[in-house]
Every structure is written in structure tokens, then in C-alpha cells.
Coordinates of C-alpha atoms in Angstrom, one line a residue:
X1 CA 39.7 83.6 71.0
X2 CA 36.2 84.9 70.0
X3 CA 37.2 84.9 66.4
X4 CA 38.5 81.4 66.5
X5 CA 35.3 80.2 68.2
X6 CA 33.3 81.9 65.5
X7 CA 35.2 80.3 62.7
X8 CA 34.9 76.9 64.3
X9 CA 31.2 77.2 64.7
X10 CA 30.9 78.4 61.1
X11 CA 32.8 75.4 59.8
X12 CA 30.7 73.0 61.9
X13 CA 27.6 74.5 60.4
X14 CA 28.9 74.3 56.9
X15 CA 30.0 70.7 57.4
X16 CA 26.6 69.8 58.8
X17 CA 24.8 71.4 55.9
X18 CA 27.0 69.5 53.4
X19 CA 26.3 66.2 55.1
X20 CA 22.5 66.9 55.2
X21 CA 22.6 67.8 51.5
X22 CA 24.5 64.6 50.6
X23 CA 22.0 62.5 52.6
X24 CA 19.0 64.2 50.9
X25 CA 20.5 63.6 47.5
X26 CA 21.1 59.9 48.4
X27 CA 17.5 59.4 49.7
X28 CA 16.0 60.9 46.5
X29 CA 18.3 58.7 44.3
X30 CA 19.4 61.7 42.5
X31 CA 22.9 60.6 41.6
X32 CA 24.2 62.9 38.9
X33 CA 26.6 61.1 36.6
X34 CA 29.7 62.8 35.6
X35 CA 30.3 64.1 32.1
X36 CA 32.9 61.4 31.4
X37 CA 30.4 58.5 31.8
X38 CA 27.7 59.9 29.4
X39 CA 29.3 58.7 26.1
X40 CA 29.8 55.2 27.5
X41 CA 26.0 54.9 28.4
X42 CA 25.0 56.1 25.0
X43 CA 27.3 53.5 23.4
X44 CA 25.8 50.7 25.5
X45 CA 22.2 51.4 24.5
X46 CA 22.5 50.1 20.9
X47 CA 24.1 46.9 22.2
X48 CA 21.2 46.4 24.7
X49 CA 18.7 46.8 21.8
X50 CA 20.5 44.2 19.7
X51 CA 20.6 41.7 22.6
X52 CA 16.9 42.2 23.2
X53 CA 16.1 41.7 19.6
X54 CA 18.2 38.6 19.4
X55 CA 16.6 37.2 22.5
X56 CA 13.1 37.9 21.1
X57 CA 14.1 36.2 17.8
X58 CA 15.4 33.2 19.7
X59 CA 12.2 32.9 21.7
X60 CA 10.1 33.2 18.5
X61 CA 12.2 30.5 16.8
X62 CA 11.8 28.2 19.8
X63 CA 8.1 28.7 19.8
X64 CA 7.8 27.9 16.1
X65 CA 10.0 24.8 16.6
X66 CA 7.7 23.6 19.4
X67 CA 4.6 24.1 17.2
X68 CA 6.2 22.1 14.3
X69 CA 7.2 19.3 16.7
X70 CA 3.7 19.2 18.1
X71 CA 2.1 19.1 14.6
X72 CA 4.5 16.3 13.6
X73 CA 3.7 14.2 16.7
X74 CA 0.0 14.7 16.0
X75 CA 0.4 13.6 12.4
X76 CA 2.3 10.5 13.5
X77 CA -0.4 9.7 16.0
X78 CA -3.1 10.1 13.3
X79 CA -1.2 7.9 10.9
X80 CA -0.8 5.3 13.6
X81 CA -4.5 5.3 14.3
X82 CA -5.4 4.9 10.6
X83 CA -3.0 2.0 10.3
X84 CA -4.4 0.3 13.4
X85 CA -7.9 0.7 12.0
X86 CA -7.0 -0.8 8.7
X87 CA -5.3 -3.7 10.4
X88 CA -8.4 -4.3 12.5
X89 CA -10.5 -4.4 9.3
X90 CA -8.2 -6.8 7.6
X91 CA -8.2 -9.1 10.7
X92 CA -12.0 -9.0 10.9
X93 CA -12.2 -9.9 7.2
X94 CA -9.9 -12.8 7.7
X95 CA -11.9 -14.1 10.6
X96 CA -15.1 -13.9 8.7
X97 CA -13.7 -15.3 5.5
X98 CA -15.0 -12.4 3.5
X99 CA -13.7 -9.0 2.4
X100 CA -16.7 -6.8 3.3
X101 CA -19.3 -6.7 6.0
X102 CA -22.2 -9.0 5.3
X103 CA -24.6 -6.4 6.5
X104 CA -25.6 -3.2 4.7
X105 CA -25.5 -2.3 1.1
X106 CA -23.0 -4.4 -0.8
X107 CA -22.3 -1.7 -3.4
X108 CA -21.6 0.9 -0.7
X109 CA -19.3 -1.5 1.2
X110 CA -17.4 -2.5 -2.0
X111 CA -16.8 1.1 -3.0
X112 CA -15.5 1.7 0.5
X113 CA -12.8 -0.9 1.0
X114 CA -13.6 -4.2 -0.7
X115 CA -11.4 -3.8 -3.8
X116 CA -8.7 -2.1 -1.8
X117 CA -8.7 -4.9 0.8
X118 CA -8.3 -7.6 -1.9
X119 CA -5.5 -5.6 -3.5
X120 CA -3.7 -5.4 -0.2
X121 CA -4.2 -9.1 0.4
X122 CA -2.9 -9.9 -3.1
X123 CA 0.2 -7.8 -2.5
X124 CA 0.9 -9.6 0.7
X125 CA 0.3 -13.0 -1.0
X126 CA 2.8 -12.0 -3.7
X127 CA 5.4 -11.0 -1.2
X128 CA 5.0 -14.4 0.6
X129 CA 5.2 -16.2 -2.7
X130 CA 8.5 -14.4 -3.5
X131 CA 9.9 -15.7 -0.2
X132 CA 8.8 -19.2 -0.9
X133 CA 10.2 -19.2 -4.4
X134 CA 13.6 -17.9 -3.1
X135 CA 13.7 -20.7 -0.6
X136 CA 12.8 -23.2 -3.4
X137 CA 15.5 -21.8 -5.7
X138 CA 18.1 -22.1 -3.0
X139 CA 17.1 -25.7 -2.3
X140 CA 17.3 -26.6 -6.0
X141 CA 20.7 -25.1 -6.5
X142 CA 21.9 -26.8 -3.3
X143 CA 20.7 -30.2 -4.6
X144 CA 18.5 -30.7 -1.6
X145 CA 16.9 -34.0 -0.9
X146 CA 13.5 -35.0 -2.4
X147 CA 11.9 -34.9 1.0
X148 CA 13.1 -31.3 1.6
X149 CA 12.0 -30.2 -1.9
X150 CA 8.6 -31.8 -1.4
X151 CA 8.0 -29.8 1.8
X152 CA 8.7 -26.6 0.0
X153 CA 6.7 -27.5 -3.2
X154 CA 3.7 -28.5 -1.1
X155 CA 3.9 -25.2 0.7
X156 CA 3.9 -23.3 -2.6
X157 CA 0.9 -25.3 -3.9
X158 CA -1.0 -24.6 -0.7
X159 CA -0.1 -20.9 -1.2
X160 CA -1.7 -21.1 -4.7
X161 CA -4.8 -22.6 -3.1
X162 CA -5.0 -19.6 -0.8
X163 CA -5.1 -17.0 -3.7
X164 CA -8.0 -18.9 -5.3
X165 CA -9.9 -18.7 -2.0
X166 CA -9.1 -15.0 -1.8
X167 CA -10.3 -14.3 -5.3
X168 CA -13.5 -16.3 -4.7
X169 CA -14.4 -14.3 -1.6
X170 CA -13.5 -11.0 -3.4
X171 CA -15.7 -11.9 -6.4
X172 CA -18.7 -12.0 -4.1
X173 CA -18.0 -8.3 -3.3
X174 CA -17.1 -7.1 -6.8
X175 CA -16.8 -9.6 -9.6
X176 CA -15.9 -6.9 -12.1
X177 CA -12.8 -5.9 -10.2
X178 CA -11.5 -9.5 -10.3
X179 CA -12.5 -10.1 -13.9
X180 CA -10.9 -6.9 -15.2
X181 CA -7.6 -7.8 -13.6
X182 CA -7.1 -4.3 -12.2
X183 CA -5.1 -5.9 -9.4
X184 CA -2.6 -7.1 -12.0
X185 CA 0.1 -5.1 -14.0
X186 CA -0.8 -3.8 -17.5
X187 CA 1.4 -6.5 -19.2
X188 CA -0.3 -9.3 -17.2
X189 CA -3.7 -7.9 -18.2
X190 CA -2.8 -8.4 -21.8
X191 CA -2.8 -12.2 -21.3
X192 CA -5.7 -12.2 -18.8
X193 CA -8.5 -14.7 -19.3
X194 CA -11.5 -14.6 -17.0
X195 CA -9.5 -13.1 -14.2
X196 CA -6.3 -15.2 -14.5
X197 CA -4.0 -17.2 -16.7
X198 CA -5.0 -19.7 -19.4
X199 CA -4.0 -23.2 -18.1
X200 CA -3.4 -24.5 -21.6
X201 CA -1.1 -21.7 -22.6
X202 CA 0.9 -22.1 -19.4
X203 CA 1.4 -25.9 -20.0
X204 CA 2.7 -25.1 -23.5
X205 CA 5.4 -22.9 -22.0
X206 CA 6.3 -25.4 -19.4
X207 CA 6.9 -28.4 -21.6
X208 CA 10.0 -26.9 -23.1
X209 CA 11.3 -26.0 -19.7
X210 CA 11.0 -29.5 -18.2
X211 CA 12.9 -31.6 -20.6
X212 CA 13.8 -34.4 -20.6
X213 CA 10.3 -35.9 -20.0
X214 CA 9.4 -39.5 -20.2
X215 CA 6.9 -40.6 -22.9
X216 CA 4.2 -41.2 -20.2
X217 CA 4.8 -37.7 -18.8
X218 CA 4.5 -36.2 -22.3
X219 CA 1.2 -38.0 -22.9
X220 CA -0.1 -36.9 -19.5
X221 CA 0.8 -33.2 -20.0
X222 CA -0.6 -33.3 -23.6
X223 CA -3.9 -34.8 -22.3
X224 CA -4.0 -32.2 -19.6
X225 CA -3.4 -29.4 -22.1
X226 CA -6.2 -30.6 -24.4
X227 CA -8.7 -31.0 -21.6
X228 CA -7.8 -27.6 -20.2
X229 CA -8.2 -26.1 -23.7
X230 CA -11.6 -27.7 -24.1
X231 CA -12.8 -26.4 -20.8
X232 CA -11.5 -22.9 -21.6
X233 CA -13.4 -22.9 -24.9
X234 CA -16.6 -23.9 -23.2
X235 CA -16.2 -21.2 -20.6
X236 CA -15.4 -18.6 -23.3
X237 CA -18.5 -19.6 -25.3
X238 CA -20.6 -19.3 -22.2
X239 CA -19.3 -15.8 -21.6
X240 CA -20.0 -14.8 -25.2
X241 CA -23.6 -16.2 -24.8
X242 CA -24.0 -14.3 -21.6
X243 CA -22.8 -11.0 -23.2
X244 CA -25.2 -11.5 -26.1
X245 CA -28.1 -12.3 -23.9
X246 CA -27.3 -9.3 -21.7
X247 CA -27.1 -7.0 -24.7
X248 CA -30.5 -8.2 -26.0
X249 CA -32.1 -7.8 -22.6
X250 CA -30.9 -4.2 -22.3
X251 CA -31.9 -3.4 -25.9
X252 CA -35.4 -4.9 -25.3
X253 CA -36.1 -2.2 -22.6
X254 CA -35.7 0.6 -25.2
X255 CA -38.8 2.2 -26.8
X256 CA -39.3 2.8 -30.5
X257 CA -37.6 6.2 -30.3
X258 CA -34.6 4.8 -28.4
X259 CA -35.8 6.1 -25.1
X260 CA -36.8 3.9 -22.1
X261 CA -40.3 2.6 -22.2
X262 CA -42.8 2.6 -19.3
X263 CA -41.3 2.3 -15.9
X264 CA -42.7 -1.1 -15.1
X265 CA -41.2 -2.6 -18.3
X266 CA -37.9 -0.8 -17.6
X267 CA -37.6 -2.1 -14.1
X268 CA -38.5 -5.6 -15.2
X269 CA -35.8 -5.6 -17.9
X270 CA -33.2 -4.3 -15.5
X271 CA -34.1 -7.0 -13.0
X272 CA -33.5 -9.6 -15.7
X273 CA -30.2 -8.0 -16.6
X274 CA -29.1 -8.0 -12.9
X275 CA -29.9 -11.7 -12.6
X276 CA -27.8 -12.5 -15.7
X277 CA -24.9 -10.5 -14.3
X278 CA -25.0 -12.7 -11.2
X279 CA -23.8 -15.6 -13.3
X280 CA -20.4 -13.8 -13.9
X281 CA -19.3 -15.0 -10.5
X282 CA -20.0 -18.6 -11.5
X283 CA -17.9 -18.2 -14.6
X284 CA -15.0 -16.8 -12.6
X285 CA -15.2 -19.6 -10.1
X286 CA -15.2 -22.2 -12.8
X287 CA -12.1 -20.6 -14.4
X288 CA -10.2 -20.6 -11.1
X289 CA -11.2 -24.2 -10.4
X290 CA -9.7 -25.1 -13.8
X291 CA -6.5 -23.3 -13.0
X292 CA -6.2 -24.8 -9.6
X293 CA -6.9 -28.4 -10.8
X294 CA -4.4 -27.9 -13.7
X295 CA -1.6 -27.0 -11.2
X296 CA -2.3 -30.0 -9.0
X297 CA -2.6 -32.4 -11.9
X298 CA 0.7 -31.1 -13.3
X299 CA 2.4 -31.7 -10.0
X300 CA 1.1 -35.3 -9.9
X301 CA 2.5 -36.0 -13.4
X302 CA 6.0 -34.6 -12.7
X303 CA 8.7 -35.8 -10.4
X304 CA 9.3 -33.6 -7.3
X305 CA 12.4 -32.0 -8.9
X306 CA 10.5 -31.4 -12.2
X307 CA 7.6 -29.9 -10.2
X308 CA 10.1 -27.6 -8.4
X309 CA 11.5 -26.5 -11.8
X310 CA 8.0 -25.9 -13.1
X311 CA 7.0 -23.7 -10.2
X312 CA 10.2 -21.7 -10.6
X313 CA 9.5 -21.3 -14.4
X314 CA 5.9 -20.2 -13.7
X315 CA 7.1 -17.6 -11.1
X316 CA 9.8 -16.3 -13.4
X317 CA 7.4 -15.9 -16.3
X318 CA 5.0 -13.8 -14.4
X319 CA 7.8 -11.8 -12.8
X320 CA 9.1 -10.9 -16.2
X321 CA 5.6 -9.7 -17.2
X322 CA 5.6 -7.5 -14.1
X323 CA 9.1 -6.2 -15.0
X324 CA 8.0 -5.5 -18.5
X325 CA 5.1 -3.4 -17.2
X326 CA 7.5 -1.4 -15.1
X327 CA 9.8 -0.8 -18.0
X328 CA 6.9 0.2 -20.2
X329 CA 5.5 2.7 -17.7
X330 CA 9.0 4.2 -17.1
X331 CA 9.8 4.5 -20.8
X332 CA 10.8 8.0 -22.0
X333 CA 7.9 9.9 -23.7
X334 CA 8.3 12.5 -26.3

């Protein structure tokens, strides 16, 4: 009995020690993995590293995408602001009836946006003219009534009046830009005369396109062509005289050795030259008045259907010149 009691006490002590040891191991978190699980943990570590790298790459790609989107939105907002500013300038110019601000230095304002503004206005004018011509062509092909044709023809004539007003206002800012025809295509500039077309040459082209014409109409167009030609000659002679006078004025300010003379004489000669350059605007205005009057007189000589055909012919002629310029610029070069 004593031996049994001793064994029982011993087993209780052993069991209690085992429990205490297991509890201590649990509290310290010292869980010793078995040997069979070690290879599995080592095989999971490379996978964990790949996942982490992939997640990092995805986060970096997302960050770059957000930055690109932000930059694109900022670019769009900047372009929108620039466009709105340009539209405001154009609207202000239309309200004032001029192309640059009347205050400040004219040369500075012109170099800023005067020529560009006119070029934009001319492009819009040309687009509107194309729409009107298409409407007129459709009406002619559909054999519209005379009253319907007259409405369209009158609208096109009024549209021509608008471009002459635009040119006149732009010439006040930079007469050289209008005279040089830089707002035209290269082929159109070959036929340019004082910033536009020669009325007499245009009438010659139209006569063959408008047949049959009555004898009275032929006489009227012939008289109009002659008077236009005489006016063109007078303006051309005036321009030649102006150029000669301007050259003499500039040459007169040179000293014996070819250098500029004294400052007072130099400034006086340059002031005279500037005054003579001011007459260029008058020559351009007279040339545009001649072109405008020729168009309106031609309309009065012709019937409404002939006038419609004439406007179509004029538009087609200048359209072919613009197409010729495009073909020439796109030609293959060796």
C-alpha cells in the first residue's frame, strides 16, 4: 500500500510538472515546429517575395498613371483657358471694329496678335463663304426660283462686303501684311495686285462663263472692264511714284561716304519716309473699293441666274488656285 501511494504521488508530481512546462512554453510563444514543416516554410518564402514585389510594382504603376492623368487634365485646362482668352480678344475686336487695341504702341500690338487675328477672321470668312456657295450651287442645280436665288446671291454679296471691311480695319494695324498677301496661298499671291485680285482680269474670265449674253450686257461688261483697267493703271502708277519717292527720300539721308549724315538730318528724312508710307493704306483702300464696286456693278448688269453663275465661277477659280498651291507644296522633291 505504501508503495502504491508513493507511485501515485510520483505520477501526480510528474503530470503537474509536465502541465506547468507546457503552460510556460505557451506563454512564451515558443512553439517549436516539427521537422516535417520546415521545408514547406522555406518553399513559401520565395512566393511571398514575388507577391510583395508584384504588389509594389502595381502600386508604382498606379501612382504613375495618376500622375499622367493629372498632367493631362492640367494640359486640357490650360488649353481651354488659352482658347477662352483668344475668343475674348476676338469678341472685343469685333465690338470695337478694330483688330488691335487703340491704346499703346501700334507696332507692339500688331506684332502680338494683329496679323494673327486677321488671318483667323479670314479663315472663318472663307469657311462661311464655302457654306454659302454650296447652298447657291444646290439652289442652281435644283432650278430654284429667282426670288430664292436672289436671297442667296444678296447674302454672298454682303459677305464680300464684310471681307473688305475686315481688310480695311486690318490695314490700319499692318498695311504690309495685307499688301503682301501673306494670308493667301502661294498660287494666289502670284496673281495678287495691291492686296487682292484685279477686277479687269476677273471680268475677262467671267465673260466666257456667262454666255449667252445680250448685246447690252456685253457692252456693259466691256465698259466695266475698261473703267476697271484704267483705275488699276492709275493706282499702279501711283504706287510706282510712291516707291520712287520713298527711295529718293531714303537715299537723300545718306552722307557722301554712304553712311548716315548728322542725326537731325537723318531723323528728318526718316520722318518724311514714314509720312509717305502712310499713303500705302490709302492705295489699298482705293483698290478694295474698286474691287467691291466692280462686283456690285457686275451683279446689276446680269440677271439673277447669271449673277449666281458668276459667283460660282469666281469661287471655283480661287478654289482651284488654293488647290494648286496645296499640290505644289505637296509635290515630291528630289
